[in-house]
PDB file of C-alpha atoms in Angstrom:
ATOM      1  CA  MET Y   1       9.324  55.893  38.109  1.00 80.00           C
ATOM      2  CA  ARG Y   2       9.498  52.216  37.566  1.00 88.00           C
ATOM      3  CA  PHE Y   3       6.252  50.257  38.073  1.00 92.00           C
ATOM      4  CA  GLU Y   4       5.955  46.536  38.419  1.00 95.00           C
ATOM      5  CA  PRO Y   5       2.162  44.907  38.484  1.00 95.00           C
ATOM      6  CA  ILE Y   6       0.966  43.497  41.753  1.00 97.00           C
ATOM      7  CA  THR Y   7      -2.422  42.542  43.191  1.00 97.00           C
ATOM      8  CA  TRP Y   8      -4.079  44.223  45.330  1.00 97.00           C
ATOM      9  CA  GLU Y   9      -3.830  41.746  48.206  1.00 97.00           C
ATOM     10  CA  ARG Y  10      -0.275  41.523  47.493  1.00 97.00           C
ATOM     11  CA  LEU Y  11      -0.197  44.995  48.030  1.00 97.00           C
ATOM     12  CA  ALA Y  12      -1.466  44.984  51.286  1.00 98.00           C
ATOM     13  CA  ASP Y  13       0.548  42.093  52.548  1.00 97.00           C
ATOM     14  CA  ALA Y  14       4.056  44.229  51.103  1.00 97.00           C
ATOM     15  CA  LEU Y  15       2.945  47.418  52.938  1.00 97.00           C
ATOM     16  CA  ALA Y  16       2.354  45.140  56.103  1.00 98.00           C
ATOM     17  CA  ASP Y  17       5.425  43.788  55.544  1.00 97.00           C
ATOM     18  CA  ARG Y  18       6.878  47.235  55.775  1.00 97.00           C
ATOM     19  CA  ALA Y  19       4.736  48.380  58.401  1.00 97.00           C
ATOM     20  CA  ASP Y  20       6.140  45.621  60.692  1.00 96.00           C
ATOM     21  CA  ALA Y  21       9.759  46.411  59.734  1.00 96.00           C
ATOM     22  CA  LEU Y  22       9.113  50.339  60.628  1.00 96.00           C
ATOM     23  CA  GLU Y  23       9.592  52.366  64.119  1.00 95.00           C
ATOM     24  CA  PRO Y  24       7.589  55.287  64.403  1.00 95.00           C
ATOM     25  CA  ALA Y  25       9.628  58.180  63.156  1.00 94.00           C
ATOM     26  CA  ASP Y  26       9.305  60.594  66.263  1.00 94.00           C
ATOM     27  CA  GLY Y  27      10.129  57.724  69.186  1.00 94.00           C
ATOM     28  CA  GLY Y  28       6.631  57.054  69.720  1.00 94.00           C
ATOM     29  CA  THR Y  29       4.833  53.753  70.024  1.00 96.00           C
ATOM     30  CA  ARG Y  30       2.477  54.101  67.413  1.00 97.00           C
ATOM     31  CA  LEU Y  31       2.434  53.718  63.634  1.00 98.00           C
ATOM     32  CA  ARG Y  32       0.820  56.456  61.150  1.00 98.00           C
ATOM     33  CA  ILE Y  33       0.133  55.389  57.777  1.00 98.00           C
ATOM     34  CA  GLY Y  34      -1.514  57.543  55.107  1.00 98.00           C
ATOM     35  CA  VAL Y  35      -3.131  56.423  51.927  1.00 98.00           C
ATOM     36  CA  ASP Y  36      -3.414  59.185  49.490  1.00 98.00           C
ATOM     37  CA  GLY Y  37      -5.581  59.441  46.412  1.00 98.00           C
ATOM     38  CA  ALA Y  38      -8.116  61.147  44.336  1.00 97.00           C
ATOM     39  CA  THR Y  39     -11.610  59.705  45.234  1.00 96.00           C
ATOM     40  CA  ALA Y  40     -12.019  58.126  41.868  1.00 97.00           C
ATOM     41  CA  ALA Y  41      -8.958  56.383  42.980  1.00 97.00           C
ATOM     42  CA  ARG Y  42     -10.989  54.861  45.905  1.00 97.00           C
ATOM     43  CA  PRO Y  43      -8.165  55.292  48.758  1.00 98.00           C
ATOM     44  CA  ASP Y  44     -10.538  53.500  51.096  1.00 97.00           C
ATOM     45  CA  ALA Y  45     -10.494  50.158  49.807  1.00 97.00           C
ATOM     46  CA  PRO Y  46      -6.613  49.532  49.886  1.00 98.00           C
ATOM     47  CA  ALA Y  47      -6.688  50.953  53.486  1.00 98.00           C
ATOM     48  CA  GLU Y  48      -9.343  48.748  54.828  1.00 98.00           C
ATOM     49  CA  ARG Y  49      -7.354  45.845  53.047  1.00 98.00           C
ATOM     50  CA  LEU Y  50      -4.039  47.161  54.808  1.00 98.00           C
ATOM     51  CA  ALA Y  51      -5.992  47.210  58.002  1.00 98.00           C
ATOM     52  CA  GLU Y  52      -7.515  43.873  57.348  1.00 98.00           C
ATOM     53  CA  VAL Y  53      -4.125  42.145  57.051  1.00 98.00           C
ATOM     54  CA  LEU Y  54      -2.348  44.071  60.212  1.00 98.00           C
ATOM     55  CA  ARG Y  55      -5.165  43.215  62.340  1.00 98.00           C
ATOM     56  CA  ALA Y  56      -4.762  39.340  61.443  1.00 98.00           C
ATOM     57  CA  ARG Y  57      -1.327  39.617  62.450  1.00 97.00           C
ATOM     58  CA  GLY Y  58      -2.378  41.066  65.752  1.00 97.00           C
ATOM     59  CA  ARG Y  59      -1.459  44.542  65.315  1.00 97.00           C
ATOM     60  CA  PRO Y  60      -4.385  46.908  66.750  1.00 98.00           C
ATOM     61  CA  VAL Y  61      -5.737  49.169  63.802  1.00 98.00           C
ATOM     62  CA  LEU Y  62      -7.623  52.148  63.502  1.00 98.00           C
ATOM     63  CA  THR Y  63      -8.850  53.498  60.159  1.00 98.00           C
ATOM     64  CA  VAL Y  64      -9.511  57.626  59.842  1.00 98.00           C
ATOM     65  CA  SER Y  65     -11.012  58.808  56.622  1.00 97.00           C
ATOM     66  CA  ALA Y  66     -10.237  62.582  55.717  1.00 97.00           C
ATOM     67  CA  TRP Y  67     -13.712  63.134  55.018  1.00 97.00           C
ATOM     68  CA  GLY Y  68     -14.875  62.788  58.596  1.00 97.00           C
ATOM     69  CA  PHE Y  69     -12.847  66.171  58.970  1.00 97.00           C
ATOM     70  CA  LEU Y  70     -14.609  68.709  56.728  1.00 97.00           C
ATOM     71  CA  ARG Y  71     -15.160  72.255  57.889  1.00 96.00           C
ATOM     72  CA  PRO Y  72     -18.522  73.318  57.915  1.00 96.00           C
ATOM     73  CA  ALA Y  73     -20.450  74.032  54.776  1.00 95.00           C
ATOM     74  CA  SER Y  74     -19.970  78.374  55.535  1.00 94.00           C
ATOM     75  CA  LEU Y  75     -16.651  77.858  55.498  1.00 94.00           C
ATOM     76  CA  ARG Y  76     -16.435  74.890  52.699  1.00 95.00           C
ATOM     77  CA  PHE Y  77     -18.816  76.891  50.317  1.00 95.00           C
ATOM     78  CA  GLU Y  78     -17.997  80.419  50.851  1.00 92.00           C
ATOM     79  CA  TYR Y  79     -16.492  81.103  47.353  1.00 92.00           C
ATOM     80  CA  GLY Y  80     -19.427  78.704  45.857  1.00 94.00           C
ATOM     81  CA  LYS Y  81     -20.058  74.902  45.908  1.00 94.00           C
ATOM     82  CA  GLU Y  82     -17.861  74.259  42.904  1.00 96.00           C
ATOM     83  CA  ASP Y  83     -14.381  75.920  43.694  1.00 97.00           C
ATOM     84  CA  PRO Y  84     -11.389  74.237  42.920  1.00 97.00           C
ATOM     85  CA  GLY Y  85      -9.419  76.296  45.526  1.00 96.00           C
ATOM     86  CA  ALA Y  86     -11.669  75.905  48.029  1.00 96.00           C
ATOM     87  CA  TYR Y  87     -11.489  72.281  47.568  1.00 97.00           C
ATOM     88  CA  ALA Y  88      -7.864  71.992  47.875  1.00 96.00           C
ATOM     89  CA  ASP Y  89      -7.049  74.282  50.299  1.00 94.00           C
ATOM     90  CA  GLY Y  90     -10.401  75.048  52.659  1.00 93.00           C
ATOM     91  CA  TRP Y  91     -12.426  71.669  52.611  1.00 97.00           C
ATOM     92  CA  PHE Y  92     -10.610  69.587  55.197  1.00 97.00           C
ATOM     93  CA  ASP Y  93     -10.162  70.316  58.533  1.00 96.00           C
ATOM     94  CA  THR Y  94      -6.463  70.090  58.615  1.00 96.00           C
ATOM     95  CA  GLY Y  95      -5.841  71.683  62.085  1.00 96.00           C
ATOM     96  CA  ALA Y  96      -8.542  69.066  63.434  1.00 97.00           C
ATOM     97  CA  LEU Y  97      -6.892  65.997  62.159  1.00 97.00           C
ATOM     98  CA  TRP Y  98      -3.846  67.385  63.853  1.00 97.00           C
ATOM     99  CA  ARG Y  99      -5.570  68.109  67.264  1.00 97.00           C
ATOM    100  CA  GLU Y 100      -7.593  64.777  67.390  1.00 97.00           C
ATOM    101  CA  VAL Y 101      -5.613  62.257  65.466  1.00 98.00           C
ATOM    102  CA  PHE Y 102      -1.964  62.862  65.185  1.00 98.00           C
ATOM    103  CA  ARG Y 103      -1.158  64.654  68.591  1.00 97.00           C
ATOM    104  CA  PRO Y 104      -2.385  62.006  70.364  1.00 97.00           C
ATOM    105  CA  LEU Y 105      -0.450  59.605  68.963  1.00 97.00           C
ATOM    106  CA  GLU Y 106       2.941  61.291  69.848  1.00 96.00           C
ATOM    107  CA  PRO Y 107       5.326  60.268  72.337  1.00 95.00           C
ATOM    108  CA  GLY Y 108       3.370  60.749  75.921  1.00 92.00           C
ATOM    109  CA  GLY Y 109       0.049  61.402  74.204  1.00 94.00           C
ATOM    110  CA  SER Y 110      -3.125  59.829  75.615  1.00 95.00           C
ATOM    111  CA  GLY Y 111      -3.790  57.462  72.438  1.00 96.00           C
ATOM    112  CA  ARG Y 112      -7.373  58.509  72.343  1.00 97.00           C
ATOM    113  CA  VAL Y 113      -8.292  59.090  68.655  1.00 98.00           C
ATOM    114  CA  LEU Y 114     -11.220  61.079  67.379  1.00 97.00           C
ATOM    115  CA  PRO Y 115     -12.513  59.029  64.498  1.00 97.00           C
ATOM    116  CA  ASP Y 116     -14.343  61.670  62.823  1.00 97.00           C
ATOM    117  CA  LEU Y 117     -15.631  65.402  63.662  1.00 96.00           C
ATOM    118  CA  TRP Y 118     -18.052  66.479  61.155  1.00 94.00           C
ATOM    119  CA  ASP Y 119     -21.170  64.772  59.123  1.00 92.00           C
ATOM    120  CA  PRO Y 120     -21.414  66.823  56.087  1.00 89.00           C
ATOM    121  CA  ALA Y 121     -25.224  65.331  55.644  1.00 89.00           C
ATOM    122  CA  THR Y 122     -26.146  67.317  58.369  1.00 93.00           C
ATOM    123  CA  ASP Y 123     -23.546  70.034  58.858  1.00 93.00           C
ATOM    124  CA  ARG Y 124     -22.962  69.158  62.327  1.00 94.00           C
ATOM    125  CA  ALA Y 125     -20.825  67.460  64.528  1.00 94.00           C
ATOM    126  CA  THR Y 126     -20.750  63.703  64.415  1.00 94.00           C
ATOM    127  CA  ARG Y 127     -19.887  63.654  68.333  1.00 93.00           C
ATOM    128  CA  SER Y 128     -18.233  59.869  67.668  1.00 95.00           C
ATOM    129  CA  PRO Y 129     -16.544  59.021  70.833  1.00 97.00           C
ATOM    130  CA  TYR Y 130     -12.923  58.454  71.310  1.00 97.00           C
ATOM    131  CA  ARG Y 131     -11.058  55.219  70.306  1.00 97.00           C
ATOM    132  CA  PRO Y 132      -8.297  54.206  72.084  1.00 97.00           C
ATOM    133  CA  LEU Y 133      -5.268  53.235  69.965  1.00 98.00           C
ATOM    134  CA  PRO Y 134      -2.774  51.078  72.162  1.00 96.00           C
ATOM    135  CA  ASP Y 135       1.080  50.876  72.284  1.00 96.00           C
ATOM    136  CA  GLY Y 136       2.397  49.000  68.881  1.00 96.00           C
ATOM    137  CA  GLY Y 137      -1.049  50.105  67.158  1.00 97.00           C
ATOM    138  CA  VAL Y 138      -1.507  51.344  63.558  1.00 98.00           C
ATOM    139  CA  LEU Y 139      -3.183  54.429  62.749  1.00 98.00           C
ATOM    140  CA  ILE Y 140      -4.455  54.192  58.643  1.00 98.00           C
ATOM    141  CA  LEU Y 141      -5.727  57.574  57.282  1.00 98.00           C
ATOM    142  CA  HIS Y 142      -6.663  57.649  53.818  1.00 98.00           C
ATOM    143  CA  GLY Y 143      -8.312  60.495  51.749  1.00 98.00           C
ATOM    144  CA  PRO Y 144      -7.538  63.178  48.947  1.00 98.00           C
ATOM    145  CA  LEU Y 145      -4.809  65.771  49.177  1.00 98.00           C
ATOM    146  CA  LEU Y 146      -2.915  64.596  52.163  1.00 98.00           C
ATOM    147  CA  LEU Y 147       0.629  64.770  51.158  1.00 97.00           C
ATOM    148  CA  GLY Y 148       2.392  68.034  51.380  1.00 89.00           C
ATOM    149  CA  ARG Y 149       0.751  69.012  54.549  1.00 90.00           C
ATOM    150  CA  TRP Y 150       3.178  68.276  57.141  1.00 92.00           C
ATOM    151  CA  PHE Y 151       1.119  65.268  58.720  1.00 96.00           C
ATOM    152  CA  PRO Y 152       3.754  62.900  60.338  1.00 96.00           C
ATOM    153  CA  PHE Y 153       3.397  59.490  58.203  1.00 98.00           C
ATOM    154  CA  ASP Y 154       5.931  56.835  58.888  1.00 97.00           C
ATOM    155  CA  LEU Y 155       4.852  55.203  55.769  1.00 98.00           C
ATOM    156  CA  GLY Y 156       2.497  57.445  52.883  1.00 97.00           C
ATOM    157  CA  VAL Y 157       1.312  55.465  49.982  1.00 98.00           C
ATOM    158  CA  HIS Y 158      -0.166  57.198  46.830  1.00 98.00           C
ATOM    159  CA  LEU Y 159      -2.721  55.904  44.522  1.00 98.00           C
ATOM    160  CA  SER Y 160      -1.899  57.650  41.309  1.00 97.00           C
ATOM    161  CA  LEU Y 161      -4.100  58.594  38.295  1.00 97.00           C
ATOM    162  CA  SER Y 162      -2.941  59.896  35.004  1.00 96.00           C
ATOM    163  CA  PRO Y 163      -4.900  62.934  33.899  1.00 97.00           C
ATOM    164  CA  GLY Y 164      -7.286  60.852  31.497  1.00 97.00           C
ATOM    165  CA  ALA Y 165      -7.944  58.112  33.855  1.00 97.00           C
ATOM    166  CA  LEU Y 166      -8.632  60.689  36.878  1.00 98.00           C
ATOM    167  CA  ARG Y 167     -11.492  61.967  34.436  1.00 97.00           C
ATOM    168  CA  ARG Y 168     -12.846  59.247  33.176  1.00 96.00           C
ATOM    169  CA  ARG Y 169     -13.450  57.865  36.769  1.00 96.00           C
ATOM    170  CA  THR Y 170     -14.446  61.338  38.578  1.00 97.00           C
ATOM    171  CA  GLU Y 171     -18.364  61.316  38.344  1.00 96.00           C
ATOM    172  CA  GLU Y 172     -19.463  64.093  36.161  1.00 96.00           C
ATOM    173  CA  GLY Y 173     -20.998  66.517  39.099  1.00 96.00           C
ATOM    174  CA  GLU Y 174     -17.350  65.874  40.584  1.00 96.00           C
ATOM    175  CA  ARG Y 175     -15.321  67.200  37.789  1.00 97.00           C
ATOM    176  CA  TRP Y 176     -15.045  70.261  38.599  1.00 98.00           C
ATOM    177  CA  THR Y 177     -12.621  69.236  41.625  1.00 98.00           C
ATOM    178  CA  LEU Y 178      -9.955  68.452  38.558  1.00 98.00           C
ATOM    179  CA  PRO Y 179      -7.868  71.693  38.754  1.00 98.00           C
ATOM    180  CA  ALA Y 180      -7.599  70.992  42.430  1.00 97.00           C
ATOM    181  CA  TYR Y 181      -5.773  67.791  41.844  1.00 98.00           C
ATOM    182  CA  ALA Y 182      -4.226  68.980  38.729  1.00 97.00           C
ATOM    183  CA  ARG Y 183      -2.638  71.736  41.174  1.00 97.00           C
ATOM    184  CA  TYR Y 184      -1.617  69.175  43.583  1.00 97.00           C
ATOM    185  CA  GLU Y 185       0.178  67.381  41.190  1.00 97.00           C
ATOM    186  CA  GLU Y 186       2.320  70.033  39.879  1.00 97.00           C
ATOM    187  CA  GLU Y 187       2.712  71.771  43.668  1.00 96.00           C
ATOM    188  CA  VAL Y 188       2.892  68.884  45.790  1.00 97.00           C
ATOM    189  CA  ALA Y 189       4.195  65.733  43.550  1.00 97.00           C
ATOM    190  CA  PRO Y 190       2.741  63.172  45.349  1.00 97.00           C
ATOM    191  CA  ALA Y 191       4.328  60.558  43.596  1.00 95.00           C
ATOM    192  CA  GLU Y 192       7.570  61.646  44.221  1.00 95.00           C
ATOM    193  CA  ARG Y 193       6.953  62.518  47.794  1.00 95.00           C
ATOM    194  CA  ALA Y 194       5.361  59.182  48.918  1.00 97.00           C
ATOM    195  CA  ASP Y 195       7.116  56.213  50.336  1.00 96.00           C
ATOM    196  CA  VAL Y 196       4.864  53.847  47.892  1.00 97.00           C
ATOM    197  CA  THR Y 197       3.264  54.791  44.752  1.00 97.00           C
ATOM    198  CA  VAL Y 198       0.546  52.848  43.263  1.00 98.00           C
ATOM    199  CA  ARG Y 199      -0.607  53.544  39.734  1.00 97.00           C
ATOM    200  CA  ALA Y 200      -4.305  52.741  39.798  1.00 96.00           C
ATOM    201  CA  ASP Y 201      -5.467  53.758  36.106  1.00 96.00           C
ATOM    202  CA  ASP Y 202      -6.667  50.047  35.439  1.00 94.00           C
ATOM    203  CA  PRO Y 203      -8.475  49.076  39.031  1.00 92.00           C
ATOM    204  CA  ARG Y 204      -8.295  45.552  38.064  1.00 94.00           C
ATOM    205  CA  HIS Y 205      -4.195  45.746  37.052  1.00 95.00           C
ATOM    206  CA  PRO Y 206      -2.642  48.219  39.638  1.00 96.00           C
ATOM    207  CA  ALA Y 207       1.303  48.706  39.345  1.00 96.00           C
ATOM    208  CA  TRP Y 208       3.714  49.866  42.245  1.00 96.00           C
ATOM    209  CA  THR Y 209       7.271  50.967  42.858  1.00 93.00           C
ATOM    210  CA  GLY Y 210       7.551  49.163  45.382  1.00 88.00           C
ATOM    211  CA  THR Y 211       8.151  49.449  49.445  1.00 74.00           C
ATOM    212  CA  GLY Y 212      11.948  50.859  48.663  1.00 63.00           C
ATOM    213  CA  ALA Y 213      12.914  49.210  52.184  1.00 49.00           C
TER     214      ALA Y 213
END
């Protein structure tokens, strides 16, 4: 896989160009973009930067964090609070993401997206109101372990970290998640599955594979 240096600003512009050239694969009217990466890679930052560029071009954009769709603590911690297998398979409510985020954007869907469902601090539902995404709008979902779950992304972006960089940039109290990411690399191969891969070992100097457009 060949990488070329790029800045985060140029990356956002290039991804916006790619998004502007895409049509939803399912024939719908709203585009779905996934920005996948370990927490240490900060996928929220390029997702928000891309959203800003698209909004400046006149596109309605809704950003959603996978962290707003955690399952209740009783389910997440069934095997303990630091179980890598549970983190990989049981922390994120993929069913709710399908139901509340993706299905409303299907052809004939309401376009009303729930931006978050569960507050891990209170371990209660957030009760956030639904937000409409009009025709021509763009959904950007960001978070870890997003690829390989059959989410219908029209454009998938993966922020890649080498094992060493992932360990260095992961907070000590979160390093128990590292086996989950190693398994993700082995079983899903997100860098190969994504449409665009960004190497983010040095956050000051990212490199990317290009859009492939």
